[in-house]
XYZ file of C-alpha atoms in Angstrom:
139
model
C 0.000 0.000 0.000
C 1.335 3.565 -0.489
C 1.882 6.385 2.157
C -0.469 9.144 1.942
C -0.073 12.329 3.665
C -3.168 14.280 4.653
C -3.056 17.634 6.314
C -5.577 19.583 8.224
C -5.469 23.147 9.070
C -6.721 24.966 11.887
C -6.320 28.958 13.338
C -6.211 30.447 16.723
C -4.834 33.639 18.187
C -2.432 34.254 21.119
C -0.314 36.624 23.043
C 2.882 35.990 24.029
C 6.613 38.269 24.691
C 9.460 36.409 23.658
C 11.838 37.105 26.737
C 14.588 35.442 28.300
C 14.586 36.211 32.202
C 18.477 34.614 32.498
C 19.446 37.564 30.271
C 19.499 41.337 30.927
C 16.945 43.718 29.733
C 19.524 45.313 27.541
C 19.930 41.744 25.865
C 16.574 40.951 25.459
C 15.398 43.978 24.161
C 18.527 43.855 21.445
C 17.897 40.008 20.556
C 13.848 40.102 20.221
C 13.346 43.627 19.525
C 9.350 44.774 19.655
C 8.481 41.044 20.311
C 9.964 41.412 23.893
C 7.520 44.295 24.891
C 6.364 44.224 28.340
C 2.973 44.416 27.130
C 2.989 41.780 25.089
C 1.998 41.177 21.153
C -0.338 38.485 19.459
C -0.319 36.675 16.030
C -3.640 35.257 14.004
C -1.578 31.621 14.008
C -2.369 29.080 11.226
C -1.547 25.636 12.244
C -1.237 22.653 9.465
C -1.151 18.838 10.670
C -0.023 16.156 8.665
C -0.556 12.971 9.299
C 0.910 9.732 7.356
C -0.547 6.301 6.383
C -1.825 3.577 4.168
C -5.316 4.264 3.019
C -8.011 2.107 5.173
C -9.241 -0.311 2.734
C -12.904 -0.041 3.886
C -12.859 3.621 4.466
C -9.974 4.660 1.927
C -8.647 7.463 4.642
C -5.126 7.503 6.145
C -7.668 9.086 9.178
C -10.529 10.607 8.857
C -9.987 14.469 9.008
C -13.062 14.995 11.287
C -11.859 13.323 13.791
C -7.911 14.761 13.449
C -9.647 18.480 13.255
C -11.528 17.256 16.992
C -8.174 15.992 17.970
C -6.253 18.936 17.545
C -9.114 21.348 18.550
C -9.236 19.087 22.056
C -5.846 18.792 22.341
C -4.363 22.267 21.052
C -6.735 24.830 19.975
C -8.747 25.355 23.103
C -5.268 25.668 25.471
C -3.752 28.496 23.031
C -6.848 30.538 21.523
C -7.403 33.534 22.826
C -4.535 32.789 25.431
C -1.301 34.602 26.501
C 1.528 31.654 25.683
C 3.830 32.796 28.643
C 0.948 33.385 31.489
C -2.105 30.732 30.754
C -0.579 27.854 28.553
C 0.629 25.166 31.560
C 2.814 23.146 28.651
C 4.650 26.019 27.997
C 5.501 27.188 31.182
C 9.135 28.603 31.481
C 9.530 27.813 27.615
C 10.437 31.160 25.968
C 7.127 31.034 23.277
C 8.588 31.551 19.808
C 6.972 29.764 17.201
C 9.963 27.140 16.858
C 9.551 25.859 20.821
C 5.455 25.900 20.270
C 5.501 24.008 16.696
C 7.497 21.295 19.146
C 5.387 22.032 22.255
C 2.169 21.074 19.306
C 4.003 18.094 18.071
C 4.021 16.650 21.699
C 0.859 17.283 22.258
C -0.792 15.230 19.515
C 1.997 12.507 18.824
C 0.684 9.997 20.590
C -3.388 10.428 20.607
C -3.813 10.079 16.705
C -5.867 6.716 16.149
C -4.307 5.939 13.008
C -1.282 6.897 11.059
C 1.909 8.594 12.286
C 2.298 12.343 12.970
C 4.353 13.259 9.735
C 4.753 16.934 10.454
C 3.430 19.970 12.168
C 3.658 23.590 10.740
C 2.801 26.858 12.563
C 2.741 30.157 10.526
C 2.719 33.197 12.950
C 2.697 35.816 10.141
C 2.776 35.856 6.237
C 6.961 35.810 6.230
C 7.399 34.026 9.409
C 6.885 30.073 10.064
C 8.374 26.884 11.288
C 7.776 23.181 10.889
C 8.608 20.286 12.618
C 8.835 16.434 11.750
C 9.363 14.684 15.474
C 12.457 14.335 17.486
C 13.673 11.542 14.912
C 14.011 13.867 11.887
């Protein structure tokens, strides 16, 4: 049977201030610039999950994408929209929020609840020029 890679994509919105409270003001403010305000920022984040698998011969999904969108609503949606990353997010307590530590912070969060095929990749797009992706701790 052949791998097949299906994706689902999902939005939600979030405050956070990138800061790094072993470092000096002086540093922080020179290494994050506007994104370590004291007063925070937020980003309209798109989130795309692939998943990868043979085709179900009954059903002919890899996983139905209903029940990945309910996954990833459950499982990361609801604990970042509307939410300030650095105050109300308890898996990303004392992790400094930039989009590379919460694409991983995402992948560990739905790794190991997906019914059927593997978790092939997770990507997180904070702005129109600014992204990351992540395959898993193997890649």
């Amino acid at each position: 049977m052949p791998t097949v890679y299906v994706t689902r994509r999902a939005r939600f919105n979030a405050a956070h201030r990138l800061h790094n409270d072993e470092r000096s003001g002086a540093w922080n403010q020179a290494t994050f610039g506007a994104c370590n305000s004291p007063n925070w920022h937020g980003h309209n984040y798109t989130l795309d999950v692939t998943v990868a698998g043979e085709p179900d011969p009954e059903t002919g999904y890899v996983l139905d994408l209903a029940q990945l969108s309910r996954l990833i609503e459950d499982h990361v949606v609801r604990h970042l929209d509307h939410k300030n990353l650095n105050l109300d997010v308890p898996f990303m307590q004392d992790i400094i929020p930039s989009t590379e530590n919460l694409v991983v912070a995402i992948w560990d969060r739905l790794a190991n609840v997906l019914p059927a095929g593997r978790l092939h990749r997770v990507y997180l797009e904070e702005t129109e020029k600014n992204s990351a992706e992540y395959f898993g701790p193997n890649s």
